Coordinates of C-alpha atoms in Angstrom, one line a residue:
X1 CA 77.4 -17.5 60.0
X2 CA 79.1 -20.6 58.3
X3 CA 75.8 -22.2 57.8
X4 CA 74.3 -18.8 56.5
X5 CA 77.4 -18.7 54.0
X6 CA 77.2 -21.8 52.9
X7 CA 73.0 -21.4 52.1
X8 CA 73.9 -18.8 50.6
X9 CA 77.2 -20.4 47.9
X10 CA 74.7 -23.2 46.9
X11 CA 71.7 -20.8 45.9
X12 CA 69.1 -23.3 46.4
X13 CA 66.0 -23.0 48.4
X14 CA 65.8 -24.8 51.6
X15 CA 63.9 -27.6 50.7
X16 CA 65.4 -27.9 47.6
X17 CA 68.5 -28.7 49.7
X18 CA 66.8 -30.7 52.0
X19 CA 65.2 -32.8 49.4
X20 CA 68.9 -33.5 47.5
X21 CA 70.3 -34.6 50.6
X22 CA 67.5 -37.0 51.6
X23 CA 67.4 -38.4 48.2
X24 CA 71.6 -39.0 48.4
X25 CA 70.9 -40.6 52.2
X26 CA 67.9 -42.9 50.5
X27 CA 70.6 -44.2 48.2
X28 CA 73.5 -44.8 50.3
X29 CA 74.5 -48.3 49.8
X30 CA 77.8 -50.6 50.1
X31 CA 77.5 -50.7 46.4
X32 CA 77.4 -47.5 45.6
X33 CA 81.1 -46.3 46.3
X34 CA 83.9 -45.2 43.7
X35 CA 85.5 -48.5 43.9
X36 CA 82.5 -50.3 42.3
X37 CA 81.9 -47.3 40.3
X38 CA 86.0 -48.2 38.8
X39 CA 85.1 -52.0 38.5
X40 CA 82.2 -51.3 36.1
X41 CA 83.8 -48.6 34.3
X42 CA 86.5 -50.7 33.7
X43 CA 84.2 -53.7 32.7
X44 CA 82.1 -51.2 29.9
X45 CA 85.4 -49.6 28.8
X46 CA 87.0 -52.8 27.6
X47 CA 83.4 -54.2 25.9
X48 CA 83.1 -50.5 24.2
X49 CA 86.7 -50.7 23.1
X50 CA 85.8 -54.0 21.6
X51 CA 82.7 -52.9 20.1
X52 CA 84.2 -50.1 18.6
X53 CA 87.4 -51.7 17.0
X54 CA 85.4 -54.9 15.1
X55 CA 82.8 -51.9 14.4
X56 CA 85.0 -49.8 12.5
X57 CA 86.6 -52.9 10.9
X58 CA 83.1 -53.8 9.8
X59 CA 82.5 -50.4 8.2
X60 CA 85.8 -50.3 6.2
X61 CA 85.0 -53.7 4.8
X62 CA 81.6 -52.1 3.5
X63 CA 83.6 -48.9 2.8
X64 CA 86.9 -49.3 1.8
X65 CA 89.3 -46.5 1.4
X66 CA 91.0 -47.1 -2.1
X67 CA 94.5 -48.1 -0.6
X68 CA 92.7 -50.7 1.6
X69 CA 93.4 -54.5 1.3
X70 CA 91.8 -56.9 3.5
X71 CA 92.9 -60.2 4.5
X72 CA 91.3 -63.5 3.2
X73 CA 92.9 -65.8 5.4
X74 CA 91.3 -67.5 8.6
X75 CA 88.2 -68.0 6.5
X76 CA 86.4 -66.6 9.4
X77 CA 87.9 -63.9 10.4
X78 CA 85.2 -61.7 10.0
X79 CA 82.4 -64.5 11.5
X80 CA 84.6 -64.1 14.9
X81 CA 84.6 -60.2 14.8
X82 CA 81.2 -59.7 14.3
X83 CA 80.1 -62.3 16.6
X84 CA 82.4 -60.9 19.2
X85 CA 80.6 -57.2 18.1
X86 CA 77.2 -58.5 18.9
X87 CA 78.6 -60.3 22.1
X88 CA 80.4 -57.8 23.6
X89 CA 77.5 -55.0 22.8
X90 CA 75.1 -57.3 24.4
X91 CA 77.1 -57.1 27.6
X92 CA 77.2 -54.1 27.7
X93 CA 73.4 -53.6 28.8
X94 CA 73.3 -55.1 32.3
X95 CA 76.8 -53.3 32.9
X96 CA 75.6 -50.3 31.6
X97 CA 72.7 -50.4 34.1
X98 CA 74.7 -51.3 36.9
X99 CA 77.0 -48.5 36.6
X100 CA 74.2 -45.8 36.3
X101 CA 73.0 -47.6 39.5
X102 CA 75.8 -47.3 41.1
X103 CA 76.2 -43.5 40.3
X104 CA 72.6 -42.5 40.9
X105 CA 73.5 -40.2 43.7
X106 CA 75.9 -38.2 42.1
X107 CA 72.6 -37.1 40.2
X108 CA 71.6 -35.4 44.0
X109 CA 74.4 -32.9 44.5
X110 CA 74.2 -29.6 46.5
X111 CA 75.2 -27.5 44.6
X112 CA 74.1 -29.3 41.3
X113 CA 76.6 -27.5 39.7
X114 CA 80.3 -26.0 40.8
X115 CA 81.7 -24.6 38.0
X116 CA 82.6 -23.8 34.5
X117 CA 84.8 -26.9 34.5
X118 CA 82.2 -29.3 36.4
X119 CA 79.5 -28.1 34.3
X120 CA 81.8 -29.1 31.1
X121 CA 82.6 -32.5 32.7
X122 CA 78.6 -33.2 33.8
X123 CA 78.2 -32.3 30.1
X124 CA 80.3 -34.7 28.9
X125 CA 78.7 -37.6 31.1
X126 CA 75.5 -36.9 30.0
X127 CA 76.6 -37.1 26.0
X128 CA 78.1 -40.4 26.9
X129 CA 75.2 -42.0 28.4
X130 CA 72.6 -40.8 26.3
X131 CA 74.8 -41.9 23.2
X132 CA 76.0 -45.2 24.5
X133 CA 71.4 -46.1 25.6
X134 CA 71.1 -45.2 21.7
X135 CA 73.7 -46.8 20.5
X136 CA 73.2 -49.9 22.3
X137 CA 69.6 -49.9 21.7
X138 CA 69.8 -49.2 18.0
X139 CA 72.3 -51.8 17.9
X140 CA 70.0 -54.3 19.9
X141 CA 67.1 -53.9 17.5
X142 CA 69.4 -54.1 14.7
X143 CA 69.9 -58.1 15.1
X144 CA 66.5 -58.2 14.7
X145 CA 66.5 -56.4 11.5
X146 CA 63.6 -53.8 12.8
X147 CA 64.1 -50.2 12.1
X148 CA 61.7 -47.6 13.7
X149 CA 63.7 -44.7 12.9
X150 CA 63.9 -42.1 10.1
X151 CA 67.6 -42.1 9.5
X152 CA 70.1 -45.0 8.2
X153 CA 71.3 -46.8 10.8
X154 CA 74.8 -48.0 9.6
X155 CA 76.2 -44.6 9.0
X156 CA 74.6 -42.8 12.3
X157 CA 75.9 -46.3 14.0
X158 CA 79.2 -45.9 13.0
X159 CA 79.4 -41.6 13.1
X160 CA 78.0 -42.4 16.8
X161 CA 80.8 -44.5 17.8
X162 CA 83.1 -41.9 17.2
X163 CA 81.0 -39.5 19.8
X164 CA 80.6 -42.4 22.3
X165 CA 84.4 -43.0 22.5
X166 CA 85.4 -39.4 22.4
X167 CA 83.1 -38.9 25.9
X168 CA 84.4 -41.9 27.4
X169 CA 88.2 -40.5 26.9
X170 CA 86.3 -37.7 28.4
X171 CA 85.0 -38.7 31.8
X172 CA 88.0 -41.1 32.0
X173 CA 90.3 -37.7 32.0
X174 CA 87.8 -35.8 34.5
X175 CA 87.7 -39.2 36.8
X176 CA 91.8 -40.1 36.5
X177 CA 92.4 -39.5 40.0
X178 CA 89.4 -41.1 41.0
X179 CA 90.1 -44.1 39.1
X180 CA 94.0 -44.2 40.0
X181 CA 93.0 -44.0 44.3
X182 CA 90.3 -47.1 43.8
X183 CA 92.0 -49.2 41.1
X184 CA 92.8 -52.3 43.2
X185 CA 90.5 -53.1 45.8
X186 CA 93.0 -53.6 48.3
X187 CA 93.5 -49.5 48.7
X188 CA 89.8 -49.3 48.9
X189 CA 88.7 -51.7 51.3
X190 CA 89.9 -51.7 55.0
X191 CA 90.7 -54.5 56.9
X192 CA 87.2 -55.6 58.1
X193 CA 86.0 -55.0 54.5
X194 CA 84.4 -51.2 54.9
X195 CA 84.8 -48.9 51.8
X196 CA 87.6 -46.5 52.6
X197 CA 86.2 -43.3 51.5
X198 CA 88.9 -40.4 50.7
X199 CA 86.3 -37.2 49.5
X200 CA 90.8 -35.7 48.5
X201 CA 89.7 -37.2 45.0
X202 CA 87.0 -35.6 44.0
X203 CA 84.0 -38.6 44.3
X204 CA 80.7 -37.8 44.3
X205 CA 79.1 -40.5 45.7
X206 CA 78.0 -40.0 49.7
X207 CA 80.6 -41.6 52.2
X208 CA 78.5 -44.6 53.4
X209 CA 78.4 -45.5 57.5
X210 CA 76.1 -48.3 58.3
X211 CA 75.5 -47.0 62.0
X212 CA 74.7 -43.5 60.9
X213 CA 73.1 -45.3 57.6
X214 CA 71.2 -47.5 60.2
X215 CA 70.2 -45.5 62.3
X216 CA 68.1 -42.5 60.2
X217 CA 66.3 -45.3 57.8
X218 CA 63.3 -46.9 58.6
X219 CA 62.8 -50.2 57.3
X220 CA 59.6 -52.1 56.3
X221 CA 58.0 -54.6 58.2
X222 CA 58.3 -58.7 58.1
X223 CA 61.1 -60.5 56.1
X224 CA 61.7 -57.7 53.4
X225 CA 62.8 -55.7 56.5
X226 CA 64.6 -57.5 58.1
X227 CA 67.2 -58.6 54.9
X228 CA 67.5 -54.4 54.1
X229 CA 68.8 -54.3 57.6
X230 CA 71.3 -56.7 57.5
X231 CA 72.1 -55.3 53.8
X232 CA 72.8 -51.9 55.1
X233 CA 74.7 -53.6 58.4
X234 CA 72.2 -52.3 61.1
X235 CA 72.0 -54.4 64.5
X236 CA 68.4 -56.4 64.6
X237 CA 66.7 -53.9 67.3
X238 CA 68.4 -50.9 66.2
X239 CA 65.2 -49.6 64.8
X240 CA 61.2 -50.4 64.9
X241 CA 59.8 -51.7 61.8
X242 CA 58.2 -48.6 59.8
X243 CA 59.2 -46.3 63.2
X244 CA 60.4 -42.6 62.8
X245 CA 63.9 -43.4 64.6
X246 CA 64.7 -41.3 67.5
X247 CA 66.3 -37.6 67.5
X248 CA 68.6 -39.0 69.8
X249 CA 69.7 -41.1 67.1
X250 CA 71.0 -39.1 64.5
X251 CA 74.8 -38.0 63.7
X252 CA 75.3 -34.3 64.6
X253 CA 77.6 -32.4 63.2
X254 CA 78.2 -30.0 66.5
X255 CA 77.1 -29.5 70.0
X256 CA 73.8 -27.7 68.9
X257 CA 73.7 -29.0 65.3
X258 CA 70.4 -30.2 64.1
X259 CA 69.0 -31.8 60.8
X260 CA 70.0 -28.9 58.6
X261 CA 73.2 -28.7 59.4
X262 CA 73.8 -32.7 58.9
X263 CA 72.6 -31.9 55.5
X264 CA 75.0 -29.2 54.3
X265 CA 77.6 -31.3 55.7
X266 CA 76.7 -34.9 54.1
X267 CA 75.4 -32.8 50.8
X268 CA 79.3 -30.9 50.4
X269 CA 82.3 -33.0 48.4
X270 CA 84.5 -34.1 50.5
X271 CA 82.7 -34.6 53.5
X272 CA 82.7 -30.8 54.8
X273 CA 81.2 -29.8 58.4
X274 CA 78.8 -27.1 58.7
X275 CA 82.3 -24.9 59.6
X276 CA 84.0 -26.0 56.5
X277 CA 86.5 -28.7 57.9
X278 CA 87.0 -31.4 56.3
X279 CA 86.4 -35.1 57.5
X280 CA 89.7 -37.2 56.8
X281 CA 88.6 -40.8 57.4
X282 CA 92.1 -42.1 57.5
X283 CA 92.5 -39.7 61.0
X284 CA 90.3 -41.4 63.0
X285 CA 86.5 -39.9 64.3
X286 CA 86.4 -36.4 64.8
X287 CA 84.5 -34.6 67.4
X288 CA 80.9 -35.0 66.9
X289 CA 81.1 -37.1 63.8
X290 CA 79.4 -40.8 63.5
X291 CA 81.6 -43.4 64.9
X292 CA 82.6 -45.9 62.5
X293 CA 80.9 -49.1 62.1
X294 CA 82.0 -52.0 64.4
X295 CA 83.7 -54.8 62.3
X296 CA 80.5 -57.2 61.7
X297 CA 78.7 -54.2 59.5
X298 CA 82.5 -54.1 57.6
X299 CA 81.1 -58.0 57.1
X300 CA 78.1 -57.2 55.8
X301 CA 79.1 -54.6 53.5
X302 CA 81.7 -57.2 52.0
X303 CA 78.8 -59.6 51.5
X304 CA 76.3 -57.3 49.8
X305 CA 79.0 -56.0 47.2
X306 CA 79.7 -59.6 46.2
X307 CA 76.2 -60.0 46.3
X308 CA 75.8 -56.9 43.7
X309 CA 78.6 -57.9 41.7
X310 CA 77.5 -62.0 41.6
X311 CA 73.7 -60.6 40.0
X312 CA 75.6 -58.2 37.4
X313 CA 78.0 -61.0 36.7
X314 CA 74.5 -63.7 36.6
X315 CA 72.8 -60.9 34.3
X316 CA 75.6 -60.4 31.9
X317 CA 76.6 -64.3 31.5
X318 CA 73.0 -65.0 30.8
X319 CA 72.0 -62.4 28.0
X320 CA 75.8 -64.0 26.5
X321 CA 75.4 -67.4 26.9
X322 CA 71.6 -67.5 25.8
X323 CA 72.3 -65.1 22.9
X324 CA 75.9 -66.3 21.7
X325 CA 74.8 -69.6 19.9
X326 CA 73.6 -67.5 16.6
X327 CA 77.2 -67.1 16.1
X328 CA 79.5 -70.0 18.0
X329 CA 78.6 -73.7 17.6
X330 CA 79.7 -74.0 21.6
X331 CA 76.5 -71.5 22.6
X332 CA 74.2 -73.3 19.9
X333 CA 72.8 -75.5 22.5
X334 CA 71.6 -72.0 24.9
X335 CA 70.1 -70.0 21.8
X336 CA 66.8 -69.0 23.4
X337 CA 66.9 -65.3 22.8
X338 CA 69.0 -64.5 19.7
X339 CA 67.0 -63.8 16.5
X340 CA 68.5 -66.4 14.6
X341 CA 69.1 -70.3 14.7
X342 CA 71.4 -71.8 13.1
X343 CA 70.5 -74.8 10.8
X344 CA 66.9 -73.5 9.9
X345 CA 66.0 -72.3 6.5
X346 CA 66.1 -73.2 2.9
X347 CA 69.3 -75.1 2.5
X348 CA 70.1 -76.0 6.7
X349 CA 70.8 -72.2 6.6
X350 CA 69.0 -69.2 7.8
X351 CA 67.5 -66.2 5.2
X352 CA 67.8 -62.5 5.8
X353 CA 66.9 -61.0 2.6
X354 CA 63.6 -63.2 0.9
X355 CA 63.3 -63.1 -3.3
X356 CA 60.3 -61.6 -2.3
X357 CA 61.4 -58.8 -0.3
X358 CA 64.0 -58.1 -2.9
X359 CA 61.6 -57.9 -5.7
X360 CA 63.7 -61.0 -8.1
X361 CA 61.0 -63.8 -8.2
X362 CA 60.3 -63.5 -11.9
X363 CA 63.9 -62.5 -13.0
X364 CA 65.5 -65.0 -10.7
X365 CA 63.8 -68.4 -12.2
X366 CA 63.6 -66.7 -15.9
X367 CA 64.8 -69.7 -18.4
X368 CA 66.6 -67.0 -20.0
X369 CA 68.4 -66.1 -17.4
X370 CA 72.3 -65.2 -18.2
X371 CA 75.5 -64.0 -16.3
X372 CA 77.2 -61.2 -18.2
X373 CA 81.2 -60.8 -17.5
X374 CA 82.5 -57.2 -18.7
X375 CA 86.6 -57.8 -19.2
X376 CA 89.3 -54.8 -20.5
X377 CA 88.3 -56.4 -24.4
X378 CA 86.0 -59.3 -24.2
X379 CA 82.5 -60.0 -22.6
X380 CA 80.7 -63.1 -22.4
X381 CA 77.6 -64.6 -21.1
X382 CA 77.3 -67.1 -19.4
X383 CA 73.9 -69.7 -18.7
X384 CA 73.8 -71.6 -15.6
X385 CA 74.7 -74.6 -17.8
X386 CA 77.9 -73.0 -19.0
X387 CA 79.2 -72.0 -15.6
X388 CA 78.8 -75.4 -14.5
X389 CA 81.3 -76.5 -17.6
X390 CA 83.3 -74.5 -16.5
X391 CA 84.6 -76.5 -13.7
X392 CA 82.9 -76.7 -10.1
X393 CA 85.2 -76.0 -6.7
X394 CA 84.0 -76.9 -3.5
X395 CA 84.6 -75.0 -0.5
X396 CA 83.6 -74.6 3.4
X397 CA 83.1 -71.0 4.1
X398 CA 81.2 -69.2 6.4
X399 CA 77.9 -66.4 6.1
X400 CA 78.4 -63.7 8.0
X401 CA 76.3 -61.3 9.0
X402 CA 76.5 -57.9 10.5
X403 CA 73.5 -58.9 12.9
X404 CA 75.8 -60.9 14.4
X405 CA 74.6 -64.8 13.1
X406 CA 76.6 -66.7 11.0
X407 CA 77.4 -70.2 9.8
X408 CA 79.6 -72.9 8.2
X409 CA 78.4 -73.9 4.9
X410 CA 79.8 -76.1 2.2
X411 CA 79.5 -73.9 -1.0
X412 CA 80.1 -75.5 -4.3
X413 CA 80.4 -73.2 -7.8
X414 CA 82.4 -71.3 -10.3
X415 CA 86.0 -69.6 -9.0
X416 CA 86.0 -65.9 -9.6
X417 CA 89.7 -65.8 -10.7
X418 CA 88.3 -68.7 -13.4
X419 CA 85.8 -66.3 -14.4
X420 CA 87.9 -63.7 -15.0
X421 CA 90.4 -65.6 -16.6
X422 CA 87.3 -66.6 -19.3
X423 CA 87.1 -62.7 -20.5
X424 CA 90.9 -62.5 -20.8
X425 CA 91.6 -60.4 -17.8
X426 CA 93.6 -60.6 -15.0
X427 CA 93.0 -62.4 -12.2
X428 CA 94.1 -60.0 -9.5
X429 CA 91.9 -57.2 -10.7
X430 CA 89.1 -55.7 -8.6
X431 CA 85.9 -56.4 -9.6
X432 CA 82.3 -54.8 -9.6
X433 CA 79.4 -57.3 -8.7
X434 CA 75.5 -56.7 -10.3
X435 CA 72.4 -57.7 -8.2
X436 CA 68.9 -58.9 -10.4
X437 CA 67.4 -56.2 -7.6
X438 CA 66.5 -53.1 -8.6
X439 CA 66.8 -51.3 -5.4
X440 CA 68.3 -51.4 -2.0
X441 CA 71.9 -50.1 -0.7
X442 CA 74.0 -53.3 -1.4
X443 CA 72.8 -53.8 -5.1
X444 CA 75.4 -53.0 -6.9
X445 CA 79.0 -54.7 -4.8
X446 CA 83.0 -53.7 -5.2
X447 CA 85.3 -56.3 -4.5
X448 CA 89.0 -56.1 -4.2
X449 CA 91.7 -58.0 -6.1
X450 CA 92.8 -59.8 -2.8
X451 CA 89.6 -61.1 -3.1
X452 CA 89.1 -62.1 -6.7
X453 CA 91.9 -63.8 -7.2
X454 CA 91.5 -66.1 -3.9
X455 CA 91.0 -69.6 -4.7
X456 CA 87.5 -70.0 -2.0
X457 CA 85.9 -67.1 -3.8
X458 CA 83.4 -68.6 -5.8
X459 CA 80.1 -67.4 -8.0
X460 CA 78.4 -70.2 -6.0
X461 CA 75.5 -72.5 -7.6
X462 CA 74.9 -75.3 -4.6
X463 CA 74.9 -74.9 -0.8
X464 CA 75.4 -78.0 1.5
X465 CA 74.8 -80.5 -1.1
X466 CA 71.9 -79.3 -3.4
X467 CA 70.6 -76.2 -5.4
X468 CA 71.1 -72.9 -4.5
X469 CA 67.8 -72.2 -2.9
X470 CA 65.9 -68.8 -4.6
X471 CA 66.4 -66.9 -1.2
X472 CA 70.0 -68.0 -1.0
X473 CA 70.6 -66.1 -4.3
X474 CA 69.2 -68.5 -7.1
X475 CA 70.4 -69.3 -10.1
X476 CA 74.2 -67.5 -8.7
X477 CA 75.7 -65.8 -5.7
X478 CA 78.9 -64.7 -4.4
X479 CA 80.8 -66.3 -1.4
X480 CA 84.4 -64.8 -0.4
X481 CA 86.0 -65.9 2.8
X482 CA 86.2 -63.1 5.7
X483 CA 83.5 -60.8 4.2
X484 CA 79.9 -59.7 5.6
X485 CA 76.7 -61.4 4.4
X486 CA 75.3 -58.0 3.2
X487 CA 78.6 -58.4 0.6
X488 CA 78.1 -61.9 -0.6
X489 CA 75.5 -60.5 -3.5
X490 CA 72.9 -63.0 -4.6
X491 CA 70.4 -63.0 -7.8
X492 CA 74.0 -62.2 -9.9
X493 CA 73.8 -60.7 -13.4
X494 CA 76.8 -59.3 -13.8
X495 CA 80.3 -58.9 -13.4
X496 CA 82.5 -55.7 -14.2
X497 CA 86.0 -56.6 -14.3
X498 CA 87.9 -53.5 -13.4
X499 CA 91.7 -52.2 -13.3

């Protein structure tokens, strides 16, 4: 009658059933517990918190609020948030993939579906991993400066931040007690390493018991075999290679219980019977249950988490380490994948945006070319000759991209509070900067007074000890310490001073 009941409260067909609870025994593993579930979470929460803080920090530099001042000072401020943004984004791929690993057989539950408030909370898991796979991925092909989408990616990158952390606060409310019980691994390990399952919490992942594990899985022949067995912690000759094991074998659930009834009883949270009790691990065996695992299997368990956790760890250190060097001098040596190197280009410096591709090769190397300065009451012009009268600085700033690359460069040119002096205006006015291009998002450039009147903010005219190359921003470009490349404007033709 229980049985019947319980058939009959999950309203799915028999082999529906059947087919959920083989698919959540296929993917019993030591790994797959709540406790590694809590490590990774943990892991991606702090690299999306990251991600999401230099993000927004990013934006507002591109799109201040009018009360907003920024500071100027380290020079590279922004060279070490955006680098850690790319870093810590990267990161978050293998982590990403381990985690939905370890949570794939939460996807096979009986019923799929328990509620008003567990359909919410399934909801809410499913907006944060589909927005976190676009996100990332976006983000990914970003640094490569390859776009094959319809909409702008900066604004739907930054508005999709805002959904990806609001899931995450989410699923971290709907797992709190989840998280609180397996938070240190020392309340969810016992002493001869096996995972301490406790279904009081709410986890959705399937208790794992090597013996019972072992003894319903059939394992393929040869090597391959043999290594899953001592993965899942099953004796040598507990089973034949590729053999159906023996009915004998597996775990009932009662005197006359058979196959079906394991099913409803491994497929319920919590670890229900076919009569509704629950299995309290920390009580000892119960009648007719699987007898725990003798202490060696506890031994192999330990060894394959490490083992899970040592390849996530491998995988994450090696997309860092052999991506990092576009941004940090100390990973320049491992740069294999990034899509930048550092030191190659026009001027020992690496090109985003080409003359070419901006549409400036004819008004960029014009003999008549001028720089027009806008003050409150005077404007000038200014020829390439006549900026250089007026006094050459030399400074060491970094370019900065928000693909992530950057580099040191010695920048020598006009200082912008010099400039602004020349039109009879005040130095610690906000300016408006004119690009030679004629289209493109970041033509036109605002800066802000704590900008203009800094003394490394210059209308630069040579880069590391020669001309300004044309696709560096020939004849005049802007450099200003702690701001994005995408704001250091080249091709200049004019400068609004503004109050």
């Amino acid at each position: 009658m229980a049985e019947s009941q319980s058939h009959g409260a999950s309203r799915l067909p028999t082999i529906v059933r059947r087919s959920l609870h083989d698919a959540r025994s296929a993917m019993a593993s030591p790994n797959r517990n709540a406790r590694t579930a809590v490590v990774l979470g943990r892991l991606l929460g702090i690299a999306f918190l990251i991600c999401f803080g230099t993000g927004v920090y990013s934006h507002f530099l591109q799109d201040p609020l009018p009360w907003m001042r920024f500071p100027t000072r380290p020079t590279q401020l922004y060279q070490f948030t955006q680098g850690l943004h790319i870093t810590a984004g990267i990161a978050i791929i293998p982590l990403l993939v381990a985690k939905l690993n370890t949570v794939m057989p939460a996807l096979a539950q009986d019923p799929p579906v328990r509620g008003v408030l567990h359909l919410l909370e399934r909801a809410s898991i499913a907006l944060f991993v589909s927005s976190a796979i676009v996100q990332v991925g976006t983000g990914l092909v970003n640094t490569y400066q390859w776009y094959p989408w319809p909409f702008p990616f900066r604004q739907v990158h930054y508005a999709l931040s805002y959904v990806l952390i609001g899931s995450l606060a989410i699923h971290i409310a709907a797992k709190l007690r989840i998280i609180a019980r397996y938070w240190r691994a020392r309340d969810a390990y016992d002493a001869d390493g096996r995972f301490v399952y406790d279904g009081s919490v709410g986890s959705e992942l399937p208790e794992y018991v090597g013996e019972a594990r072992s003894a319903s899985a059939t394992y393929p022949r040869g090597i391959t075999g043999r290594v899953m067995r001592w993965a899942d912690g099953a004796p040598a000759a507990s089973v034949t290679d590729g053999a159906e094991p023996p009915r004998a074998s597996r775990p009932q659930s009662g005197a006359d219980a058979g196959p079906d009834a394991v099913a409803v009883a491994e497929s319920r949270p919590g670890g229900h019977d076919a009569a509704g009790s629950a299995r309290n691990p920390s009580a000892g065996p119960s009648l007719g249950a699987p007898a725990p695992a003798p202490a060696p299997a506890g031994r192999r368990e330990r060894v394959a988490r490490r083992g899970f956790f040592a390849g996530v760890a491998a995988a994450t250190a090696g997309v860092v380490v052999l991506t990092v060097g576009q941004s940090s001098k100390l990973g320049e040596p491992f740069n294999v994948f990034a899509p930048r190197k550092r030191h190659l280009g026009p001027n020992a410096l690496p090109v985003n945006r080409t003359a070419r591709a901006a549409g400036v090769l004819a008004t960029a190397t014009a003999a008549d070319w001028t720089l027009t300065v806008v003050g409150p009451a005077v404007t000038r012009t200014f020829s390439r000759a006549e900026l250089v009268a007026l006094g050459m600085t030399t400074v060491e700033l970094p370019i900065s991209c928000v693909e992530g690359w950057s580099q040191m460069a010695t920048w020598k040119g006009v200082r912008m509070r010099d400039l602004v002096r020349a039109v009879q205006a005040d130095p610690e006015s906000a300016v408006r900067v004119t690009s030679l291009e004629r289209h493109g998002g970041y033509r036109i450039m605002d800066m802000g007074p704590e900008y203009t009147s800094d003394p490394t903010t210059l209308i630069a005219l040579e880069l590391n000890g020669g001309t300004l190359d044309l696709d560096h921003g020939f004849p005049a470009r802007i450099i200003a310490p702690g701001r994005p490349g995408v704001l250091q404007t080249k091709w200049i033709e004019r400068i609004e001073v503004r109050s």
